[in-house]
Amino acid sequence: MAVQTQDQGALKDMFTVLAGLGTRLADAFAAGYAELLELPAGPPLGRPATRDDVAEFRAACRRELAATTRALDAELARTSLMESLWLAILFGQGDDSGRLGTPNVFTHEMEFLASCLSRVISPSLFSRDSLESALRALALARRHEVLDGQLTLTGAWMDGGVTPVERWEAHDQLGWSWRSGHGAFPTRYDWAYSLRLAQRIRERGGDHPDLGILFSIHQAVMTHWSDVLREFRATVTDPALRTVLRERTLLHLPGELSLSEQVLDDLARAGARLLLEWPSVDGTLPERQRREASQWRRLLTADPATLGRNTTRSHVFASPLAATPLVEAGDVVLYSLPHLVSTDLSQLVERVFSRLPNLPYYRARGEVVEEAALEHLAGVFPGARVVRGGKYRGTRPGELIEVDGVLAWEDVVLVLEGKGGYLSTRSRLGDPAAAGTELRRTVGDGFFQITRLIRALDRDGHVTLTGPGEPLTLHRAAIRRIYAVVPTADTFDPLSTLLDLLRQQDILPAGAVPAILAVPELHLLTELLPTPAELLAYLEYREEVLAMPQIRTGGELELLAAFSATIDIVGTFRELDAPRVALSTDHQEKYLDPWLQDSFHAWVNGLPPVPPPRRNAEEHRAKIERFLAVTHDAASATVLHQLTGAQLRTAELHAERVPRLRRRTLSPVLAGDLAIVVAHPDDPIDTVRAARPVCELRARSRWIVYLTPGVDGAEFRYAERGGAHVFGEDRSTALAEPSRLGAVTDWFDRTAARRHSAHRPVTTADREHIDALVRAGVPETLALGLTRLSLTTAVLDVADRDPGIGLTQAADFYLTHVRRAAEDLEVATADLALGTAAACEILQLVISGRIRAEDAAALTRQAVHHPETPPEELARSASLLTDRDDARLAEAVQAALSALDLTPDQVRRSQGKQRRRTRDRLLGTIRRNHPSLNPRAVATEVEALWE
């Protein structure tokens, strides 16, 4: 199994630590890493690990960790954060200009040291001792990470036996892989998404600093660093330091490291050149851009109070550099983690804006996820019928259910449910309660909404979606399968490819295989796979791989790279005949990263697009597209694109070698797991498939390709899955099975009972929305209710549509009157078929006093049942308007005057306190005698006495 270059140094250091622990289990672990890295090592354990093995191993890790922590604290007392960070940059940043923006190989060590060390001093105060201590601290941080990580990994092994695979849960995975080792997203696609989001925020009246200025500063720093790093590395002659540069290892450095004066001078000079003098940046920019640059500096500079808080020295911690990568010493700034702008920009923007009172950000984020995802996919499917924000009727009267996006093409449908929320820091650091709740509220909720539409299709036979454009009716009989796509703003890698961890916590049903893809990844997907059949082929390829828990992948981009590199993961796994296998993690580095770098360069510089890597040769791609254009058989074309070029060529060669066939004669053959059937062109394909030899072959094979000899070579006629495929042969069943929804029935009922509950847990992400609503003026109790009932968007839409309606008024209206109407109709409040325009009109009728507040729920029910009729007409026909009370109002006022022995003339002459007292007495009398009259209308009638 090959490993990415940037991971090899960390694995070698892990081997060094484990090999030195001296326990049986440590030696076994070391042997596994040695095999991975092709290093010499002792024999493996040769038997299952016992409880005693684990206890011995953990005791050794604790002893070494305690000693490492003491040594680290001693070094930290003699150095500063600035020195530690710039040494990590000099030795760990990318090798060339193309990789300068990728994550530093010592990213974790840099973030860990920033969490442990708060002292930031001016470069002029650096000394020989402090530089040597900084380098030793970097090595000790690496050693600390290995030991603490091993204790975390084996923490649950002592509870109920040594069963690491079964006891590993979603929150464990998040806590283990919480940092961005390879960068969250491909730069070009993350930047495109972030630019779109910034534009939407500004359109909503929010403040978003100019990303173009940030890009310019980033690229200027990277260009400067390229020269600094190249010149510095040419000066390094010390063998131990050259090993750091070459191998990216740290633990080969001697514990009592001592460097020559020349080396220290070279380090100091190069490190000082990495620093950015901010006045020089300001001097090159016009006034407006200078303000934007200063705003970015303010937002991204680390607060000294956040540094050094990791007093327990845990390897999982809230990183101060993750949201604020700039470290200041006066006017000098160190750009510590450039990958936060190049590969993690959208995550960085999330961390910045989640700290600010910025309601437009939360509004724009959800919109952009839905909009961008559907736009990218629609670009691949020409002629597809597309609906965004479509709504369809539920099973209960008054229930109107929204789906973010639907794309119908040929006999397949893609259903999208976007999720703009991000996992909180608590979840990312492995908190089990936060992780479970937030995963349910994001990917789990998105999958639920998709399954609800598919179940409606199976139940009713058709569903009509209405939206801003033309309505779209989906007919079950015309649909072969549906693809469940959950586009996200955050990356859920590696959980998006470790679906068993989500299934075991009931976040997804058993057997479900949705496509959980961040928008930048989805954008990349649509450029790499530019035709419908290729894109669908990849979705089915990943379904087959992810349906096998015995195969562990290296993440979404590794899986995509394997597909592009024509690797048959499932076939290779079966040939190995191993109980479990981990997919190599170097496919992205070999097959995808070079193109991503070239493509980004072309995009930035306005050059023609660079051709991407393809799974199959152009000859086969064109042949499959011709087959699809003639037959419109999307299922067969999708299967053909999943086959490797070698398999396609094998099928063609066999067909070309078959002697001329008569009608009703066949030439079936099995080549590995591929069945090839050559038939006469006039024989109907259904007849060919029903032949006994073909049925027997189909049951034993994974794929079947049907061909016929042609004038210009073999021609494809049909292709399908066989009985040996992970999902078996195609069967005409309910949509849930071919759509890979898994065991959805019971899961759906359990999830439906949890959704929209007034008592459901409030996640950290929910809390951010609540805080944003509170800062916008909504009382906290109302903000909490809106969030729990998923009504935030509806309330904000009402306030946006009518400036005369305040957020608090809209919130109270939904939580009181709309909720009561929904309960009467036995519908979830968020699914009530009440449009924004109708809600605005009903609320305005209440505010103006034209209907009584207690009648708002009844009018809402009427508006749900009769959406084409304006609410005012409905109120009039139901005698809900207070206009009919004019005569009663006049009579009530006259009766109150008589009861209080007052005349209109006496009332008009009253002023000041006397006027207020008179008014209050009149209102109280009318209220007691006529409680059904609208209080607002009564008050207006009484005030008219003074006119």
PDB file of N, CA and C in Angstrom, residues 235-300:
ATOM      1  N   THR A 235      21.343  26.540   1.500  1.00  0.00           N
ATOM      2  CA  THR A 235      22.420  26.781   2.480  1.00  0.00           C
ATOM      3  C   THR A 235      22.535  25.666   3.515  1.00  0.00           C
ATOM      4  N   VAL A 236      21.536  24.767   3.585  1.00  0.00           N
ATOM      5  CA  VAL A 236      21.520  23.752   4.642  1.00  0.00           C
ATOM      6  C   VAL A 236      22.508  22.638   4.297  1.00  0.00           C
ATOM      7  N   THR A 237      23.523  22.496   5.150  1.00  0.00           N
ATOM      8  CA  THR A 237      24.521  21.439   4.965  1.00  0.00           C
ATOM      9  C   THR A 237      24.539  20.462   6.126  1.00  0.00           C
ATOM     10  N   ASP A 238      23.992  20.836   7.273  1.00  0.00           N
ATOM     11  CA  ASP A 238      23.971  19.938   8.424  1.00  0.00           C
ATOM     12  C   ASP A 238      23.189  18.671   8.060  1.00  0.00           C
ATOM     13  N   PRO A 239      23.782  17.474   8.232  1.00  0.00           N
ATOM     14  CA  PRO A 239      23.102  16.230   7.813  1.00  0.00           C
ATOM     15  C   PRO A 239      21.743  16.032   8.471  1.00  0.00           C
ATOM     16  N   ALA A 240      21.642  16.327   9.767  1.00  0.00           N
ATOM     17  CA  ALA A 240      20.364  16.119  10.458  1.00  0.00           C
ATOM     18  C   ALA A 240      19.288  17.050   9.904  1.00  0.00           C
ATOM     19  N   LEU A 241      19.662  18.289   9.599  1.00  0.00           N
ATOM     20  CA  LEU A 241      18.678  19.231   9.067  1.00  0.00           C
ATOM     21  C   LEU A 241      18.309  18.910   7.627  1.00  0.00           C
ATOM     22  N   ARG A 242      19.282  18.395   6.871  1.00  0.00           N
ATOM     23  CA  ARG A 242      18.967  17.986   5.495  1.00  0.00           C
ATOM     24  C   ARG A 242      17.985  16.807   5.504  1.00  0.00           C
ATOM     25  N   THR A 243      18.089  15.950   6.509  1.00  0.00           N
ATOM     26  CA  THR A 243      17.134  14.847   6.643  1.00  0.00           C
ATOM     27  C   THR A 243      15.734  15.375   6.928  1.00  0.00           C
ATOM     28  N   VAL A 244      15.650  16.426   7.766  1.00  0.00           N
ATOM     29  CA  VAL A 244      14.340  17.044   8.015  1.00  0.00           C
ATOM     30  C   VAL A 244      13.731  17.521   6.703  1.00  0.00           C
ATOM     31  N   LEU A 245      14.529  18.182   5.879  1.00  0.00           N
ATOM     32  CA  LEU A 245      14.034  18.695   4.606  1.00  0.00           C
ATOM     33  C   LEU A 245      13.652  17.570   3.645  1.00  0.00           C
ATOM     34  N   ARG A 246      14.458  16.521   3.632  1.00  0.00           N
ATOM     35  CA  ARG A 246      14.238  15.446   2.663  1.00  0.00           C
ATOM     36  C   ARG A 246      13.133  14.492   3.101  1.00  0.00           C
ATOM     37  N   GLU A 247      13.181  14.062   4.361  1.00  0.00           N
ATOM     38  CA  GLU A 247      12.268  13.039   4.845  1.00  0.00           C
ATOM     39  C   GLU A 247      11.037  13.607   5.557  1.00  0.00           C
ATOM     40  N   ARG A 248      11.084  14.880   5.948  1.00  0.00           N
ATOM     41  CA  ARG A 248      10.031  15.506   6.749  1.00  0.00           C
ATOM     42  C   ARG A 248       9.854  14.789   8.089  1.00  0.00           C
ATOM     43  N   THR A 249      10.939  14.253   8.625  1.00  0.00           N
ATOM     44  CA  THR A 249      10.924  13.636   9.950  1.00  0.00           C
ATOM     45  C   THR A 249      11.559  14.592  10.952  1.00  0.00           C
ATOM     46  N   LEU A 250      11.250  14.381  12.237  1.00  0.00           N
ATOM     47  CA  LEU A 250      11.805  15.219  13.303  1.00  0.00           C
ATOM     48  C   LEU A 250      12.487  14.409  14.398  1.00  0.00           C
ATOM     49  N   LEU A 251      12.077  13.151  14.552  1.00  0.00           N
ATOM     50  CA  LEU A 251      12.530  12.396  15.714  1.00  0.00           C
ATOM     51  C   LEU A 251      13.892  11.742  15.524  1.00  0.00           C
ATOM     52  N   HIS A 252      14.538  11.985  14.384  1.00  0.00           N
ATOM     53  CA  HIS A 252      15.935  11.564  14.226  1.00  0.00           C
ATOM     54  C   HIS A 252      16.884  12.609  14.824  1.00  0.00           C
ATOM     55  N   LEU A 253      16.345  13.818  15.124  1.00  0.00           N
ATOM     56  CA  LEU A 253      17.186  14.879  15.691  1.00  0.00           C
ATOM     57  C   LEU A 253      17.651  14.481  17.090  1.00  0.00           C
ATOM     58  N   PRO A 254      18.887  14.738  17.434  1.00  0.00           N
ATOM     59  CA  PRO A 254      19.369  14.383  18.779  1.00  0.00           C
ATOM     60  C   PRO A 254      18.677  15.208  19.860  1.00  0.00           C
ATOM     61  N   GLY A 255      18.472  14.593  21.039  1.00  0.00           N
ATOM     62  CA  GLY A 255      17.806  15.272  22.135  1.00  0.00           C
ATOM     63  C   GLY A 255      18.525  16.525  22.584  1.00  0.00           C
ATOM     64  N   GLU A 256      19.854  16.508  22.553  1.00  0.00           N
ATOM     65  CA  GLU A 256      20.656  17.679  22.943  1.00  0.00           C
ATOM     66  C   GLU A 256      21.193  18.350  21.681  1.00  0.00           C
ATOM     67  N   LEU A 257      20.307  18.741  20.828  1.00  0.00           N
ATOM     68  CA  LEU A 257      20.682  19.331  19.539  1.00  0.00           C
ATOM     69  C   LEU A 257      21.518  20.594  19.744  1.00  0.00           C
ATOM     70  N   SER A 258      22.614  20.677  19.016  1.00  0.00           N
ATOM     71  CA  SER A 258      23.461  21.867  19.061  1.00  0.00           C
ATOM     72  C   SER A 258      23.827  22.246  17.632  1.00  0.00           C
ATOM     73  N   LEU A 259      23.582  23.497  17.278  1.00  0.00           N
ATOM     74  CA  LEU A 259      23.816  23.951  15.915  1.00  0.00           C
ATOM     75  C   LEU A 259      24.968  24.944  15.883  1.00  0.00           C
ATOM     76  N   SER A 260      25.654  24.982  14.767  1.00  0.00           N
ATOM     77  CA  SER A 260      26.789  25.903  14.607  1.00  0.00           C
ATOM     78  C   SER A 260      26.285  27.333  14.457  1.00  0.00           C
ATOM     79  N   GLU A 261      27.210  28.286  14.675  1.00  0.00           N
ATOM     80  CA  GLU A 261      26.849  29.696  14.532  1.00  0.00           C
ATOM     81  C   GLU A 261      26.354  29.996  13.130  1.00  0.00           C
ATOM     82  N   GLN A 262      27.009  29.378  12.120  1.00  0.00           N
ATOM     83  CA  GLN A 262      26.624  29.646  10.736  1.00  0.00           C
ATOM     84  C   GLN A 262      25.195  29.176  10.464  1.00  0.00           C
ATOM     85  N   VAL A 263      24.858  27.973  10.961  1.00  0.00           N
ATOM     86  CA  VAL A 263      23.508  27.443  10.770  1.00  0.00           C
ATOM     87  C   VAL A 263      22.485  28.339  11.455  1.00  0.00           C
ATOM     88  N   LEU A 264      22.803  28.762  12.679  1.00  0.00           N
ATOM     89  CA  LEU A 264      21.884  29.623  13.413  1.00  0.00           C
ATOM     90  C   LEU A 264      21.691  30.963  12.711  1.00  0.00           C
ATOM     91  N   ASP A 265      22.786  31.495  12.155  1.00  0.00           N
ATOM     92  CA  ASP A 265      22.673  32.763  11.417  1.00  0.00           C
ATOM     93  C   ASP A 265      21.785  32.582  10.180  1.00  0.00           C
ATOM     94  N   ASP A 266      21.989  31.448   9.478  1.00  0.00           N
ATOM     95  CA  ASP A 266      21.168  31.180   8.286  1.00  0.00           C
ATOM     96  C   ASP A 266      19.692  31.053   8.655  1.00  0.00           C
ATOM     97  N   LEU A 267      19.422  30.361   9.765  1.00  0.00           N
ATOM     98  CA  LEU A 267      18.039  30.202  10.223  1.00  0.00           C
ATOM     99  C   LEU A 267      17.420  31.555  10.574  1.00  0.00           C
ATOM    100  N   ALA A 268      18.176  32.367  11.293  1.00  0.00           N
ATOM    101  CA  ALA A 268      17.656  33.658  11.723  1.00  0.00           C
ATOM    102  C   ALA A 268      17.368  34.573  10.533  1.00  0.00           C
ATOM    103  N   ARG A 269      18.314  34.597   9.567  1.00  0.00           N
ATOM    104  CA  ARG A 269      18.122  35.464   8.396  1.00  0.00           C
ATOM    105  C   ARG A 269      16.909  35.007   7.571  1.00  0.00           C
ATOM    106  N   ALA A 270      16.850  33.701   7.315  1.00  0.00           N
ATOM    107  CA  ALA A 270      15.740  33.194   6.496  1.00  0.00           C
ATOM    108  C   ALA A 270      14.404  33.390   7.205  1.00  0.00           C
ATOM    109  N   GLY A 271      14.369  33.120   8.509  1.00  0.00           N
ATOM    110  CA  GLY A 271      13.127  33.291   9.255  1.00  0.00           C
ATOM    111  C   GLY A 271      12.643  34.726   9.247  1.00  0.00           C
ATOM    112  N   ALA A 272      13.588  35.673   9.412  1.00  0.00           N
ATOM    113  CA  ALA A 272      13.210  37.086   9.410  1.00  0.00           C
ATOM    114  C   ALA A 272      12.624  37.500   8.061  1.00  0.00           C
ATOM    115  N   ARG A 273      13.104  36.870   6.973  1.00  0.00           N
ATOM    116  CA  ARG A 273      12.599  37.208   5.640  1.00  0.00           C
ATOM    117  C   ARG A 273      11.188  36.667   5.397  1.00  0.00           C
ATOM    118  N   LEU A 274      10.757  35.691   6.218  1.00  0.00           N
ATOM    119  CA  LEU A 274       9.393  35.177   6.089  1.00  0.00           C
ATOM    120  C   LEU A 274       8.361  36.164   6.608  1.00  0.00           C
ATOM    121  N   LEU A 275       8.797  37.078   7.460  1.00  0.00           N
ATOM    122  CA  LEU A 275       7.867  38.000   8.113  1.00  0.00           C
ATOM    123  C   LEU A 275       7.395  39.071   7.140  1.00  0.00           C
ATOM    124  N   LEU A 276       6.172  39.495   7.368  1.00  0.00           N
ATOM    125  CA  LEU A 276       5.534  40.497   6.518  1.00  0.00           C
ATOM    126  C   LEU A 276       5.480  41.808   7.292  1.00  0.00           C
ATOM    127  N   GLU A 277       6.134  42.837   6.748  1.00  0.00           N
ATOM    128  CA  GLU A 277       6.070  44.165   7.369  1.00  0.00           C
ATOM    129  C   GLU A 277       4.817  44.866   6.857  1.00  0.00           C
ATOM    130  N   TRP A 278       3.824  45.006   7.732  1.00  0.00           N
ATOM    131  CA  TRP A 278       2.520  45.480   7.276  1.00  0.00           C
ATOM    132  C   TRP A 278       2.555  46.896   6.697  1.00  0.00           C
ATOM    133  N   PRO A 279       3.333  47.819   7.221  1.00  0.00           N
ATOM    134  CA  PRO A 279       3.373  49.149   6.579  1.00  0.00           C
ATOM    135  C   PRO A 279       3.756  49.084   5.106  1.00  0.00           C
ATOM    136  N   SER A 280       4.602  48.113   4.745  1.00  0.00           N
ATOM    137  CA  SER A 280       4.980  47.991   3.329  1.00  0.00           C
ATOM    138  C   SER A 280       3.808  47.500   2.494  1.00  0.00           C
ATOM    139  N   VAL A 281       2.920  46.683   3.090  1.00  0.00           N
ATOM    140  CA  VAL A 281       1.710  46.245   2.389  1.00  0.00           C
ATOM    141  C   VAL A 281       0.791  47.430   2.172  1.00  0.00           C
ATOM    142  N   ASP A 282       0.579  48.216   3.237  1.00  0.00           N
ATOM    143  CA  ASP A 282      -0.290  49.389   3.135  1.00  0.00           C
ATOM    144  C   ASP A 282       0.213  50.370   2.082  1.00  0.00           C
ATOM    145  N   GLY A 283       1.533  50.491   1.984  1.00  0.00           N
ATOM    146  CA  GLY A 283       2.103  51.472   1.071  1.00  0.00           C
ATOM    147  C   GLY A 283       1.887  51.145  -0.391  1.00  0.00           C
ATOM    148  N   THR A 284       1.562  49.889  -0.709  1.00  0.00           N
ATOM    149  CA  THR A 284       1.378  49.499  -2.112  1.00  0.00           C
ATOM    150  C   THR A 284      -0.083  49.489  -2.542  1.00  0.00           C
ATOM    151  N   LEU A 285      -0.992  49.834  -1.620  1.00  0.00           N
ATOM    152  CA  LEU A 285      -2.411  49.708  -1.927  1.00  0.00           C
ATOM    153  C   LEU A 285      -3.099  51.073  -1.939  1.00  0.00           C
ATOM    154  N   PRO A 286      -4.092  51.261  -2.835  1.00  0.00           N
ATOM    155  CA  PRO A 286      -4.927  52.469  -2.771  1.00  0.00           C
ATOM    156  C   PRO A 286      -5.730  52.492  -1.465  1.00  0.00           C
ATOM    157  N   GLU A 287      -6.321  53.623  -1.153  1.00  0.00           N
ATOM    158  CA  GLU A 287      -6.984  53.823   0.138  1.00  0.00           C
ATOM    159  C   GLU A 287      -8.060  52.769   0.405  1.00  0.00           C
ATOM    160  N   ARG A 288      -8.951  52.527  -0.580  1.00  0.00           N
ATOM    161  CA  ARG A 288     -10.040  51.574  -0.333  1.00  0.00           C
ATOM    162  C   ARG A 288      -9.489  50.175  -0.076  1.00  0.00           C
ATOM    163  N   GLN A 289      -8.530  49.769  -0.895  1.00  0.00           N
ATOM    164  CA  GLN A 289      -7.957  48.435  -0.711  1.00  0.00           C
ATOM    165  C   GLN A 289      -7.171  48.350   0.598  1.00  0.00           C
ATOM    166  N   ARG A 290      -6.581  49.478   1.024  1.00  0.00           N
ATOM    167  CA  ARG A 290      -5.847  49.487   2.289  1.00  0.00           C
ATOM    168  C   ARG A 290      -6.805  49.213   3.443  1.00  0.00           C
ATOM    169  N   ARG A 291      -8.003  49.794   3.356  1.00  0.00           N
ATOM    170  CA  ARG A 291      -8.995  49.549   4.407  1.00  0.00           C
ATOM    171  C   ARG A 291      -9.407  48.080   4.430  1.00  0.00           C
ATOM    172  N   GLU A 292      -9.599  47.497   3.224  1.00  0.00           N
ATOM    173  CA  GLU A 292      -9.972  46.074   3.149  1.00  0.00           C
ATOM    174  C   GLU A 292      -8.859  45.194   3.723  1.00  0.00           C
ATOM    175  N   ALA A 293      -7.605  45.512   3.368  1.00  0.00           N
ATOM    176  CA  ALA A 293      -6.476  44.724   3.871  1.00  0.00           C
ATOM    177  C   ALA A 293      -6.383  44.824   5.392  1.00  0.00           C
ATOM    178  N   SER A 294      -6.593  46.030   5.924  1.00  0.00           N
ATOM    179  CA  SER A 294      -6.544  46.213   7.376  1.00  0.00           C
ATOM    180  C   SER A 294      -7.667  45.437   8.067  1.00  0.00           C
ATOM    181  N   GLN A 295      -8.818  45.366   7.393  1.00  0.00           N
ATOM    182  CA  GLN A 295      -9.926  44.601   7.974  1.00  0.00           C
ATOM    183  C   GLN A 295      -9.580  43.114   8.030  1.00  0.00           C
ATOM    184  N   TRP A 296      -8.971  42.598   6.956  1.00  0.00           N
ATOM    185  CA  TRP A 296      -8.546  41.195   6.974  1.00  0.00           C
ATOM    186  C   TRP A 296      -7.495  40.963   8.068  1.00  0.00           C
ATOM    187  N   ARG A 297      -6.570  41.914   8.214  1.00  0.00           N
ATOM    188  CA  ARG A 297      -5.549  41.759   9.252  1.00  0.00           C
ATOM    189  C   ARG A 297      -6.197  41.693  10.635  1.00  0.00           C
ATOM    190  N   ARG A 298      -7.161  42.563  10.853  1.00  0.00           N
ATOM    191  CA  ARG A 298      -7.829  42.572  12.161  1.00  0.00           C
ATOM    192  C   ARG A 298      -8.582  41.263  12.402  1.00  0.00           C
ATOM    193  N   LEU A 299      -9.248  40.748  11.374  1.00  0.00           N
ATOM    194  CA  LEU A 299     -10.043  39.530  11.535  1.00  0.00           C
ATOM    195  C   LEU A 299      -9.189  38.281  11.696  1.00  0.00           C
ATOM    196  N   LEU A 300      -8.001  38.264  11.077  1.00  0.00           N
ATOM    197  CA  LEU A 300      -7.209  37.031  11.014  1.00  0.00           C
ATOM    198  C   LEU A 300      -6.010  37.017  11.954  1.00  0.00           C
TER     199      LEU A 300
END
